[in-house]
XYZ file of C-alpha atoms in Angstrom:
519
model
C -21.606 -5.807 -7.054
C -17.843 -5.829 -7.535
C -16.755 -8.833 -9.572
C -14.552 -11.220 -7.642
C -11.597 -12.314 -9.705
C -8.378 -14.142 -9.173
C -5.317 -13.808 -11.366
C -4.964 -15.633 -14.646
C -1.508 -16.980 -15.432
C -0.329 -18.185 -18.812
C 0.584 -21.861 -18.572
C 4.303 -22.452 -18.572
C 4.525 -26.152 -17.712
C 6.672 -28.286 -19.968
C 4.045 -31.034 -19.830
C 0.511 -30.829 -21.262
C -2.596 -31.032 -19.119
C -4.227 -34.453 -18.857
C -7.026 -35.351 -21.249
C -9.902 -36.975 -19.330
C -11.556 -39.856 -21.144
C -14.144 -42.034 -19.444
C -13.249 -45.214 -21.313
C -9.502 -44.874 -20.940
C -9.829 -43.852 -17.289
C -11.877 -46.973 -16.566
C -9.195 -49.120 -18.178
C -6.466 -47.426 -16.170
C -8.449 -47.870 -12.947
C -8.848 -51.584 -13.707
C -5.090 -51.917 -14.251
C -4.282 -50.019 -11.056
C -6.704 -52.174 -9.131
C -5.220 -55.381 -10.552
C -1.725 -54.181 -9.655
C -2.941 -53.295 -6.116
C -1.480 -49.815 -6.383
C -2.573 -48.878 -2.885
C -0.862 -47.222 0.061
C -0.290 -50.315 2.182
C 0.994 -52.629 -0.587
C 3.434 -49.926 -1.677
C 4.568 -49.355 1.887
C 5.184 -53.073 2.290
C 7.036 -53.174 -1.025
C 9.664 -50.578 -0.219
C 9.440 -50.400 3.570
C 8.110 -47.904 6.098
C 11.336 -45.933 6.412
C 11.613 -45.406 2.647
C 7.924 -44.486 2.470
C 8.346 -41.897 5.219
C 11.454 -40.536 3.486
C 9.449 -39.851 0.313
C 7.159 -37.568 2.323
C 10.288 -35.545 3.113
C 11.265 -35.295 -0.555
C 13.765 -38.189 -0.677
C 13.193 -40.924 -3.265
C 16.610 -42.609 -3.115
C 15.551 -45.033 -0.319
C 12.679 -46.287 -2.507
C 14.965 -46.661 -5.510
C 17.387 -48.718 -3.454
C 14.593 -50.846 -2.038
C 13.155 -51.627 -5.487
C 16.435 -51.877 -7.418
C 16.228 -54.771 -9.880
C 12.504 -55.334 -9.225
C 10.731 -55.246 -12.595
C 7.423 -56.431 -11.170
C 4.167 -54.658 -11.882
C 3.830 -52.874 -8.524
C 7.457 -51.732 -8.470
C 7.229 -50.465 -12.053
C 4.041 -48.505 -11.445
C 5.350 -47.257 -8.116
C 8.434 -45.764 -9.729
C 6.448 -44.412 -12.698
C 3.476 -42.896 -10.907
C 4.510 -42.350 -7.284
C 8.075 -41.174 -7.897
C 7.498 -39.758 -11.388
C 10.483 -41.597 -12.879
C 10.856 -42.919 -16.449
C 10.436 -46.680 -16.886
C 11.059 -49.098 -19.774
C 8.157 -49.159 -22.204
C 8.033 -52.950 -22.116
C 7.620 -52.959 -18.332
C 4.935 -50.246 -18.438
C 3.000 -52.027 -21.186
C 3.104 -55.248 -19.182
C 1.904 -53.441 -16.059
C -1.023 -51.790 -17.905
C -2.445 -54.579 -20.096
C -5.919 -53.038 -20.474
C -4.852 -49.432 -21.066
C -1.505 -49.918 -22.758
C 1.183 -47.302 -23.205
C -0.754 -45.648 -26.031
C -3.729 -45.176 -23.726
C -1.519 -43.709 -21.007
C -0.109 -41.222 -23.513
C -3.614 -40.395 -24.766
C -4.666 -39.546 -21.186
C -1.759 -37.124 -21.005
C -0.059 -38.964 -18.156
C 3.113 -39.979 -20.018
C 5.031 -39.601 -23.231
C 7.177 -42.117 -25.068
C 10.826 -41.418 -25.789
C 12.296 -44.389 -27.631
C 12.056 -47.428 -25.390
C 11.317 -45.340 -22.274
C 7.956 -44.169 -20.892
C 8.384 -40.728 -19.314
C 5.680 -39.752 -16.787
C 4.181 -36.294 -17.171
C 2.126 -36.502 -13.977
C 2.057 -38.199 -10.616
C -0.684 -40.675 -9.724
C -0.705 -41.651 -6.076
C -3.084 -43.534 -3.800
C -4.587 -41.356 -1.070
C -6.364 -43.008 1.845
C -9.107 -41.297 3.851
C -11.500 -41.921 6.723
C -14.925 -40.349 7.040
C -18.292 -41.062 8.617
C -18.940 -43.800 6.067
C -15.688 -45.623 6.805
C -12.237 -45.985 5.280
C -11.413 -45.689 1.603
C -8.742 -44.726 -0.875
C -8.652 -42.639 -4.028
C -6.171 -42.540 -6.890
C -5.172 -38.890 -7.279
C -3.312 -37.560 -10.308
C -1.460 -34.249 -10.117
C 1.502 -32.463 -11.633
C 5.053 -33.666 -11.074
C 6.399 -32.309 -7.785
C 9.743 -30.685 -6.913
C 11.382 -34.062 -6.366
C 10.347 -35.389 -9.770
C 11.145 -32.088 -11.499
C 14.401 -31.652 -9.568
C 13.714 -27.939 -9.360
C 11.208 -25.185 -8.677
C 7.549 -25.571 -9.594
C 6.042 -23.865 -12.649
C 3.407 -21.188 -11.886
C 0.518 -23.286 -13.257
C 1.436 -26.292 -11.100
C -1.516 -28.420 -9.968
C -0.819 -29.638 -6.467
C -1.687 -33.112 -5.265
C -2.937 -33.914 -1.782
C -0.897 -31.825 0.650
C -1.129 -30.722 4.238
C -3.734 -28.033 3.563
C -5.895 -30.517 1.625
C -5.841 -32.950 4.534
C -6.604 -30.155 6.994
C -9.634 -28.963 5.037
C -10.892 -32.539 4.691
C -10.732 -32.931 8.462
C -12.640 -29.741 9.274
C -15.525 -30.184 6.813
C -18.648 -31.083 8.767
C -19.926 -34.586 7.974
C -23.467 -33.640 7.011
C -25.744 -34.962 4.274
C -26.556 -32.197 1.779
C -28.393 -31.872 -1.525
C -25.935 -29.519 -3.241
C -22.314 -28.726 -2.450
C -19.766 -26.383 -4.007
C -16.010 -26.941 -4.011
C -14.607 -23.566 -5.021
C -11.026 -23.764 -6.286
C -11.068 -27.535 -6.539
C -7.460 -28.013 -7.688
C -6.864 -31.726 -8.202
C -10.430 -32.386 -6.990
C -9.759 -34.199 -3.720
C -12.289 -32.151 -1.708
C -15.004 -32.585 -4.339
C -14.427 -36.336 -4.240
C -14.706 -36.458 -0.469
C -17.819 -34.282 -0.351
C -19.432 -36.323 -3.122
C -19.815 -39.155 -0.615
C -22.445 -37.221 1.344
C -23.834 -34.811 -1.273
C -26.473 -35.396 -3.908
C -24.610 -33.198 -6.385
C -21.309 -31.310 -6.299
C -20.169 -28.386 -8.415
C -16.372 -28.064 -8.581
C -14.902 -24.839 -9.954
C -11.443 -23.513 -10.673
C -9.852 -20.684 -12.619
C -7.320 -23.161 -13.996
C -8.395 -25.343 -16.906
C -5.382 -27.507 -16.125
C -6.609 -28.111 -12.588
C -10.108 -28.948 -13.800
C -8.655 -31.500 -16.224
C -6.926 -33.239 -13.324
C -10.041 -33.046 -11.168
C -12.238 -34.560 -13.870
C -9.703 -37.307 -14.544
C -9.562 -38.128 -10.838
C -13.339 -38.367 -10.656
C -13.297 -40.782 -13.610
C -10.510 -42.881 -12.106
C -12.472 -43.288 -8.891
C -15.864 -43.924 -10.457
C -17.483 -40.744 -9.099
C -20.210 -39.357 -11.345
C -22.067 -36.720 -9.283
C -19.535 -33.904 -9.773
C -19.942 -31.134 -12.362
C -16.818 -29.186 -13.334
C -16.947 -25.495 -14.247
C -14.231 -23.054 -15.284
C -14.191 -19.560 -13.816
C -13.023 -17.188 -11.095
C -14.411 -17.249 -7.562
C -18.243 -17.394 -7.578
C -18.721 -16.386 -11.224
C -19.440 -19.952 -12.446
C -22.314 -20.340 -9.942
C -23.953 -16.914 -10.204
C -27.535 -17.017 -8.954
C -27.232 -20.471 -7.383
C -27.338 -21.568 -3.746
C -25.697 -24.450 -1.915
C -26.116 -26.285 1.357
C -22.354 -26.581 1.771
C -19.511 -24.544 0.296
C -15.950 -25.658 0.873
C -12.762 -24.052 -0.317
C -9.026 -24.214 0.051
C -8.633 -20.919 -1.805
C -5.313 -19.508 -3.037
C -4.964 -17.550 0.193
C -1.186 -17.176 0.370
C -0.201 -13.529 0.811
C 2.277 -12.724 -1.951
C 3.981 -9.431 -2.952
C 2.598 -8.033 -6.200
C 5.953 -6.987 -7.604
C 7.984 -8.026 -10.607
C 10.146 -11.073 -10.077
C 7.994 -12.795 -7.431
C 6.538 -16.045 -8.807
C 2.756 -16.353 -8.729
C 1.589 -19.937 -8.297
C -1.994 -20.622 -9.349
C -2.516 -23.238 -6.646
C -1.746 -20.833 -3.789
C -1.781 -17.179 -4.950
C -5.034 -15.322 -5.565
C -3.487 -12.328 -7.300
C -4.707 -9.743 -4.766
C -2.879 -7.614 -2.211
C -2.540 -8.943 1.331
C -5.473 -10.985 2.603
C -7.954 -9.393 0.191
C -8.845 -12.693 -1.487
C -9.963 -14.252 1.802
C -11.893 -11.064 2.557
C -13.683 -11.182 -0.796
C -14.526 -14.857 -0.376
C -15.881 -14.342 3.141
C -17.965 -11.338 2.080
C -19.388 -13.082 -0.996
C -20.018 -16.634 0.244
C -23.172 -15.934 2.321
C -25.073 -14.892 -0.821
C -24.650 -18.414 -2.186
C -25.835 -20.296 0.923
C -29.247 -21.816 1.491
C -30.939 -21.240 4.845
C -29.015 -23.452 7.252
C -26.199 -23.790 4.718
C -22.553 -23.407 5.733
C -19.314 -22.302 4.086
C -16.006 -23.686 5.344
C -12.559 -22.651 4.241
C -8.930 -22.327 5.213
C -7.403 -18.890 5.180
C -4.784 -16.362 6.208
C -5.537 -12.987 7.738
C -3.216 -10.149 8.628
C -2.705 -8.502 12.002
C -1.723 -4.904 11.533
C -0.073 -2.352 13.801
C -0.167 -1.851 17.543
C 1.237 -3.936 20.365
C 1.560 -7.666 19.779
C -1.528 -8.852 21.682
C -3.717 -5.991 20.425
C -2.546 -6.627 16.868
C -3.329 -10.341 17.098
C -6.817 -9.559 18.352
C -7.190 -6.965 15.603
C -6.545 -9.665 12.993
C -9.497 -11.719 14.220
C -11.630 -8.596 14.585
C -10.833 -7.579 10.988
C -12.016 -10.975 9.828
C -15.185 -10.731 11.926
C -16.021 -7.350 10.405
C -16.271 -8.979 6.963
C -19.246 -11.130 8.046
C -22.669 -9.562 8.783
C -23.836 -9.863 12.377
C -26.900 -11.919 11.430
C -24.731 -14.854 10.288
C -22.997 -17.518 12.338
C -19.217 -17.073 12.353
C -16.815 -19.507 13.980
C -13.111 -18.802 13.445
C -10.396 -21.054 14.821
C -6.905 -19.587 14.558
C -4.384 -22.424 14.612
C -1.171 -20.442 14.392
C 0.286 -17.037 13.751
C 3.586 -16.396 11.982
C 5.756 -13.319 11.988
C 6.297 -11.641 8.618
C 9.759 -13.206 8.444
C 8.524 -16.687 9.301
C 5.660 -16.406 6.819
C 7.892 -15.216 3.987
C 10.429 -17.981 4.529
C 7.711 -20.642 4.643
C 6.232 -19.752 1.261
C 9.507 -18.997 -0.496
C 10.668 -22.492 0.448
C 7.295 -23.899 -0.616
C 8.044 -22.727 -4.157
C 11.312 -24.657 -4.177
C 13.704 -21.757 -3.413
C 16.096 -22.211 -0.483
C 18.550 -19.818 1.239
C 21.316 -21.387 -0.869
C 19.698 -20.010 -4.039
C 20.560 -16.542 -5.341
C 16.846 -15.720 -5.675
C 16.104 -16.252 -1.987
C 17.251 -12.894 -0.590
C 15.483 -10.752 -3.246
C 12.285 -12.701 -2.640
C 12.602 -12.306 1.127
C 13.156 -8.576 0.716
C 10.063 -8.273 -1.472
C 7.924 -10.083 1.099
C 9.164 -8.071 4.075
C 8.763 -4.774 2.205
C 5.205 -5.750 1.256
C 4.267 -6.502 4.860
C 5.946 -3.309 6.098
C 3.864 -1.166 3.727
C 0.666 -2.334 5.452
C 2.087 -2.413 8.980
C 1.624 -6.186 9.219
C 2.902 -7.615 12.500
C 1.690 -11.188 12.041
C -0.298 -13.499 9.791
C -2.902 -15.807 11.271
C -3.896 -19.138 9.768
C -6.906 -21.217 10.577
C -10.422 -22.382 9.870
C -13.389 -20.200 8.985
C -16.996 -21.392 9.218
C -19.908 -19.199 8.131
C -23.523 -20.369 8.398
C -26.827 -18.823 7.478
C -28.828 -19.677 10.626
C -32.382 -20.917 10.297
C -33.751 -19.746 13.642
C -31.286 -19.475 16.522
C -29.520 -16.246 17.421
C -26.229 -16.061 15.510
C -23.123 -17.654 16.962
C -20.029 -15.417 16.938
C -16.940 -17.260 18.102
C -13.344 -16.189 17.461
C -10.727 -18.281 19.218
C -7.149 -19.503 19.141
C -6.626 -23.243 19.395
C -2.992 -24.296 19.264
C -3.125 -27.796 20.779
C -3.386 -30.941 18.621
C -6.952 -31.562 17.425
C -8.905 -34.437 15.868
C -12.272 -34.904 14.166
C -12.668 -31.148 13.899
C -15.553 -31.447 11.440
C -17.524 -33.522 13.924
C -16.740 -31.061 16.715
C -17.897 -28.097 14.622
C -21.106 -29.876 13.680
C -21.790 -30.770 17.315
C -21.023 -27.222 18.450
C -23.489 -25.698 15.993
C -26.131 -28.244 16.959
C -25.582 -27.420 20.629
C -25.862 -23.696 19.900
C -29.184 -24.264 18.128
C -30.441 -26.438 20.975
C -29.543 -23.869 23.624
C -31.622 -21.243 21.836
C -34.663 -22.794 23.507
C -32.960 -23.223 26.885
C -30.823 -25.802 28.628
C -31.909 -29.427 28.176
C -33.672 -30.934 31.152
C -31.003 -33.604 31.605
C -27.333 -33.623 30.640
C -24.617 -36.253 30.454
C -20.857 -35.844 30.588
C -19.159 -36.696 27.290
C -17.289 -39.986 27.308
C -13.937 -38.373 26.421
C -13.954 -35.940 29.368
C -11.585 -36.460 32.292
C -10.889 -34.419 35.385
C -7.486 -33.424 36.761
C -6.911 -31.969 40.244
C -3.721 -30.209 41.286
C -2.901 -29.976 44.974
C -0.101 -28.179 46.764
C 2.003 -30.498 48.962
C 0.200 -31.183 52.250
C -3.075 -29.621 51.094
C -6.379 -31.501 51.110
C -8.116 -29.086 48.764
C -7.127 -28.731 45.102
C -5.715 -25.412 43.988
C -6.668 -26.135 40.365
C -9.403 -28.330 38.904
C -9.389 -28.942 35.152
C -11.762 -30.678 32.788
C -9.958 -32.167 29.822
C -11.411 -33.204 26.489
C -9.904 -36.196 24.699
C -11.233 -35.547 21.173
C -12.350 -32.655 18.992
C -10.547 -29.475 20.005
C -8.999 -31.206 23.035
C -9.874 -28.270 25.258
C -8.799 -27.879 28.876
C -11.154 -25.814 31.048
C -10.428 -24.645 34.587
C -13.461 -25.045 36.841
C -14.298 -24.395 40.469
C -15.540 -27.091 42.876
C -19.203 -26.286 42.198
C -18.961 -26.662 38.422
C -16.741 -29.746 38.775
C -19.340 -31.289 41.038
C -22.103 -30.424 38.576
C -20.294 -32.094 35.684
C -19.513 -35.116 37.827
C -23.202 -35.554 38.643
C -24.395 -35.364 35.014
C -25.073 -39.043 34.438
C -28.433 -38.700 32.691
C -30.432 -39.657 35.780
C -30.743 -36.422 37.741
C -32.114 -33.319 36.037
C -30.085 -30.149 35.714
C -32.239 -28.432 38.332
C -32.025 -31.334 40.764
C -28.232 -31.237 40.591
C -28.141 -27.462 40.984
C -30.485 -27.581 43.993
C -28.318 -30.226 45.674
C -25.194 -28.118 45.076
C -26.944 -25.085 46.552
C -27.454 -27.036 49.767
C -23.974 -28.579 49.702
C -22.113 -25.290 49.254
C -24.617 -23.307 51.356
C -25.173 -20.767 48.585
C -28.631 -19.371 47.816
C -29.992 -21.101 44.736
C -30.531 -17.902 42.654
C -26.914 -16.810 43.201
C -25.494 -20.256 42.463
C -27.602 -20.687 39.330
C -26.701 -17.217 38.006
C -23.053 -18.214 38.304
C -23.335 -21.767 36.953
C -25.826 -21.407 34.098
C -23.640 -19.494 31.560
C -20.688 -21.768 32.275
C -22.841 -24.872 31.810
C -23.957 -23.473 28.456
C -20.318 -22.995 27.439
C -19.552 -26.613 28.351
C -22.463 -27.781 26.198
C -21.223 -25.730 23.224
C -17.707 -27.098 23.728
C -18.905 -30.698 23.894
C -18.060 -31.440 27.528
C -21.760 -31.912 28.239
C -24.487 -33.220 25.938
C -28.259 -33.723 26.174
C -29.236 -37.076 27.639
C -30.800 -39.449 25.124
C -34.197 -39.082 26.781
C -33.952 -35.307 27.178
């Protein structure tokens, strides 16, 4: 078996990695709790507009809002959330249990005279899952705003857009063992720990693992084991019920002068890292176990539509036919759009002299492989226990919500349909119907079923299928409804059922219809 490796980069950060310590972390957590360093109190302190501005990289509004405020929350907000030096006296007063010495010992600050200089960010991060609402404290490296410049290659990212996306798509299922591969700051491991007996969190970066372990300590989570290593090497010979990963999937030119960031670059050419992950993951799944990840995949050559399809087909070819595969492509960028996105992500803008050489390197790299577009989305692989494998490759560009719940329900529906349609169906509570009529016409030219949650799908249906869905109230059986429609539309039952049955199955998979409670 070819060994799966990602690149190793020599650390170049000016600040040391944190030093997890259970006792000191508990003291810091107690101080943060006493100070009420939470999202809502901070938002009230400096105002919604200033809070929203920080998300766009502007800290000046917060500084103006807290100018002259030497209170505990304002001090810790500037120190930890903005990453700005604060007077040692104020920091010591704000952390009475830990003290400035303890903060330095954890590797989260250093003392320069009468000033405490933060060496990391520590921000509250709220979440919502099946068990309710909660909030973590998440430490990570100083960002571009705090550094006032580009990120170092060994940067450990905090909770960003990709982290939130992965958290939303992970299926909310109770499992015995879970694996978070490429844990970074550890946010996914923390979230999964709420519905897993044990979690293994791995990363190639010792710096990232230090942050992840510290974050587990800060939040009182004890069922996570941290292991250093590349890809699946740290878990050789083991199997998991759930594997999640936000791998370093960004496609980056392998040429001199292009920065390689550990948190996003896997060190391989093109989309090879995603390919290796997808090919390897099934060997580490239990029967019924699933792997979920975010990824990029290239579309190469040909006309635009054929090339886009080829990208999904390339991905599908990496997964054996006896496994479930559900791919949801959320967007596709041109080579130019993709290059600009990730060059800017590293802190380089078109005003910088380095921008054009980097752009040239990216475009040349894509041209060598004939890349016409780069898809981004969600990949779910499952080792089925009984049902025939599900193979679903689709593009979903509309806003979505509760994707993890929708994926779980879709797999459950697929398994259920393996033994035939349920006797009785009900229409999901979030489904509505829209009819479009030409002026003066009594009959609709278009009938659509619209889904309010999950993938928010819109499906065009004909009058017969619309009538079927409208009659699914849990009282009449599927066959009773179909027989009545056969009479109503004056169509022989065998012909009507042959037409309706596969489309009813699709609506069950998509969550428009569900088995009645008594079915």
